[in-house]
Rosetta silent file (secondary structure, phi, psi, omega in degrees, C-alpha in Angstrom):
SEQUENCE: MFELKNKEGSSYHFTLKAKNGQVILSSEVYNSKSAAENGISSVKKNASEDGRYERKTAKDGRFFFNLKAGNGQVIGSSQMYSSESGMENGINSVKENASGADTKEV
SCORE:     score description
SCORE:     0.000 S_00000001
   1 L     0.000  126.892  166.616    8.138   31.080  -51.483 S_00000001
   2 E   -86.611  135.144  163.680    8.758   27.523  -51.807 S_00000001
   3 E  -101.384  106.059 -171.379   12.122   26.149  -51.056 S_00000001
   4 E   -89.935  127.630  173.867   13.170   23.013  -52.751 S_00000001
   5 E  -128.292  136.444  166.526   16.149   21.356  -51.159 S_00000001
   6 E   -83.359  134.362 -175.450   18.383   18.292  -52.021 S_00000001
   7 L   -91.694  -72.149 -174.203   18.808   16.339  -49.033 S_00000001
   8 L  -137.036  110.209  169.528   21.053   13.413  -49.740 S_00000001
   9 L    73.408 -124.307 -171.566   21.658   12.029  -53.224 S_00000001
  10 L   -93.834   -1.461 -163.585   18.469   11.964  -55.073 S_00000001
  11 L   -95.098  144.755  179.391   16.284   12.763  -52.066 S_00000001
  12 E  -132.240  159.077  177.699   14.326   16.299  -52.073 S_00000001
  13 E  -152.180  149.569  177.861   12.202   18.062  -49.575 S_00000001
  14 E  -129.996  159.711  171.821   10.373   21.346  -49.779 S_00000001
  15 E  -136.132  145.002  174.209    9.061   24.064  -47.390 S_00000001
  16 E  -102.690  111.359 -172.608    6.587   26.765  -47.749 S_00000001
  17 E   -95.791  132.736  169.400    7.749   30.102  -46.280 S_00000001
  18 L   -59.322  172.530  173.796    5.452   33.080  -45.244 S_00000001
  19 L   -63.099  -32.513 -176.553    6.669   36.735  -46.562 S_00000001
  20 L   -81.637    5.597  174.843    8.251   37.069  -43.251 S_00000001
  21 L    85.221  -14.383  177.495   10.570   33.858  -43.806 S_00000001
  22 L   -54.928  142.205 -174.680    8.653   31.695  -41.360 S_00000001
  23 E   -92.711  115.668  169.971    8.401   28.020  -42.515 S_00000001
  24 E  -114.960    6.928  164.981    4.554   27.401  -42.459 S_00000001
  25 E  -164.960  141.673 -167.339    4.491   23.926  -44.185 S_00000001
  26 E  -129.324  148.052  175.683    7.158   21.224  -44.587 S_00000001
  27 L   -93.404  169.750  167.268    6.952   18.252  -47.030 S_00000001
  28 L   -66.356 -163.418  170.433    7.753   14.558  -46.564 S_00000001
  29 L  -119.431  145.225 -168.664   11.162   13.638  -48.340 S_00000001
  30 E  -122.056  142.740 -160.970   10.709   12.600  -51.933 S_00000001
  31 L   -86.667   -5.136  179.328   12.871   10.171  -53.814 S_00000001
  32 L  -152.162  149.886 -179.679   13.353   12.589  -56.946 S_00000001
  33 H   -55.669  -40.328  169.093   13.347   16.250  -57.707 S_00000001
  34 H   -56.267  -50.621  172.149   10.288   15.664  -60.094 S_00000001
  35 H   -48.063  -57.959 -172.425    8.295   14.107  -57.153 S_00000001
  36 H   -76.058  -24.088  171.770    8.897   16.836  -54.994 S_00000001
  37 H   -64.446  -34.689 -179.565    7.998   19.463  -57.697 S_00000001
  38 H   -69.856  -32.787 -176.099    4.721   17.510  -58.204 S_00000001
  39 H   -66.043  -41.816 -172.560    4.241   17.832  -54.435 S_00000001
  40 H   -72.707  -34.100  168.349    4.661   21.671  -54.605 S_00000001
  41 H   -55.736  -37.350 -177.453    1.975   21.577  -57.394 S_00000001
  42 H   -75.561  -29.517  167.121   -0.265   19.638  -55.397 S_00000001
  43 H   -59.081  -64.451  173.972    0.066   22.232  -52.452 S_00000001
  44 H   -37.735  -41.796 -173.942   -0.790   24.793  -54.888 S_00000001
  45 H   -76.897  -33.533 -168.529   -3.740   23.099  -55.982 S_00000001
  46 H  -105.955   -9.102 -161.079   -5.179   22.081  -52.631 S_00000001
  47 L   -53.557  -50.158 -173.137   -4.114   24.972  -50.584 S_00000001
  48 L   -80.567   -5.414  176.228   -7.243   27.001  -50.798 S_00000001
  49 L   -95.208  115.213 -175.824   -9.755   24.185  -49.868 S_00000001
  50 H   -69.020  -21.141  175.323  -10.252   24.262  -46.115 S_00000001
  51 H   -65.221   -6.343  178.409  -11.529   20.598  -46.346 S_00000001
  52 H   -76.068  -22.767 -169.891   -7.946   19.727  -47.311 S_00000001
  53 E  -114.995  133.953 -177.684   -6.566   20.493  -43.783 S_00000001
  54 E   -99.484   97.489 -175.558   -6.567   17.957  -41.041 S_00000001
  55 E   -79.462  139.430 -170.757   -6.309   19.817  -37.743 S_00000001
  56 E  -143.118  161.648  173.572   -4.847   17.761  -35.062 S_00000001
  57 E  -119.325  138.812 -175.620   -3.678   17.874  -31.462 S_00000001
  58 L   -82.414  164.185  170.248   -0.210   16.349  -30.377 S_00000001
  59 L   -53.521  -27.148  169.973   -0.025   14.263  -27.092 S_00000001
  60 L   -79.203   -2.031 -174.257    1.472   17.240  -25.626 S_00000001
  61 L    72.847   21.786  167.605   -1.468   19.399  -26.414 S_00000001
  62 L   -76.598  170.966 -176.641    0.288   21.503  -28.920 S_00000001
  63 E  -118.585  156.485  174.085   -1.715   21.913  -32.304 S_00000001
  64 E  -165.501  172.846  168.408   -0.689   21.223  -36.087 S_00000001
  65 E  -146.420  157.053  176.956   -2.209   20.574  -39.266 S_00000001
  66 E  -112.955  138.758  176.803   -1.607   18.410  -42.143 S_00000001
  67 E  -112.229  125.151 -174.608   -2.664   19.452  -45.862 S_00000001
  68 E   -99.609  155.292 -178.572   -3.932   16.587  -47.775 S_00000001
  69 L   -87.955 -167.309 -175.769   -4.223   16.061  -51.502 S_00000001
  70 L   -73.683  -31.030  172.909   -7.596   14.961  -52.931 S_00000001
  71 L   -81.916   15.490 -177.696   -6.741   11.192  -52.405 S_00000001
  72 L    87.021   -5.425  178.970   -5.992   11.727  -48.834 S_00000001
  73 L   -85.384  144.833 -178.001   -2.459   11.723  -48.807 S_00000001
  74 E   -69.809  128.408  177.178   -0.597   14.045  -46.734 S_00000001
  75 E  -121.042    2.351  170.810    1.529   16.640  -48.834 S_00000001
  76 E  -171.720  148.442  172.296    2.574   18.968  -45.974 S_00000001
  77 E  -127.457  150.963  169.496    2.617   19.388  -42.340 S_00000001
  78 L   -79.664  160.889  160.565    2.938   22.506  -40.000 S_00000001
  79 L   -64.936  164.601  165.472    4.956   23.320  -37.366 S_00000001
  80 L   -53.578  131.222  164.662    3.881   22.951  -33.697 S_00000001
  81 E  -125.149  151.749 -169.253    1.579   25.773  -32.316 S_00000001
  82 L   -84.909  -15.272  176.687    0.929   26.454  -28.772 S_00000001
  83 L  -130.845  168.385  174.235   -2.653   27.582  -29.477 S_00000001
  84 H   -80.414  -34.234  178.645   -5.639   26.604  -31.760 S_00000001
  85 H   -69.340  -42.677 -179.608   -5.756   30.280  -32.929 S_00000001
  86 H   -60.049  -41.040  174.453   -2.063   30.012  -33.981 S_00000001
  87 H   -70.522  -42.731  173.116   -2.761   26.981  -36.017 S_00000001
  88 H   -60.842  -44.652  170.724   -5.725   28.626  -37.787 S_00000001
  89 H   -48.104  -53.070  174.170   -3.391   31.514  -38.551 S_00000001
  90 H   -50.814  -32.298  164.006   -0.970   28.906  -40.029 S_00000001
  91 H   -58.166  -48.163 -179.295   -3.726   27.744  -42.204 S_00000001
  92 H   -65.014  -38.755 -174.204   -4.720   31.051  -43.296 S_00000001
  93 H   -69.962  -37.671  168.277   -1.046   31.800  -44.191 S_00000001
  94 H   -56.100  -47.424  174.774   -0.869   28.714  -46.375 S_00000001
  95 H   -41.517  -53.115 -170.606   -4.138   29.605  -48.137 S_00000001
  96 H   -68.466  -35.537 -169.826   -2.683   32.974  -48.700 S_00000001
  97 H   -94.074  -32.540 -164.377    0.879   32.337  -49.683 S_00000001
  98 H   -66.698  -36.074 -176.363    0.813   28.837  -51.470 S_00000001
  99 L   -58.490  -51.543 -169.231   -1.007   29.574  -54.856 S_00000001
 100 L  -102.653    1.209  178.755    1.228   32.420  -56.232 S_00000001
 101 L   -74.331  128.735  176.817    4.528   31.273  -54.472 S_00000001
 102 L   -72.553  169.432  176.781    7.526   31.054  -56.729 S_00000001
 103 E  -110.356  129.498  174.412    9.998   27.996  -56.107 S_00000001
 104 E  -122.880  136.797  177.472   13.626   28.592  -55.369 S_00000001
 105 E   -93.964  138.487 -171.899   15.934   25.776  -55.167 S_00000001
 106 L  -128.416    0.000    0.000   18.426   25.901  -52.291 S_00000001
């Protein structure tokens, strides 16, 4: 499920949640609702392609990933994971959940 949230005024942000309710991907802040909706569409389009995931290690040794669009722009980022396998499970969850996910405005 994608949750589309109005932040402040005309700013929007979305998250992708797994079936258990855990946030598996968070977006940047967009200047309009339509831009955030375009971001959701881009996640759905790119989520199945493994090459779109940028796997990273933070300075503190934890792992995270970014999902990028075809133009290289980051369209979503994960939470921090304590293990590389946890990060890979997060990527697999995005791949499994994104394409068919509904969007709910909250």
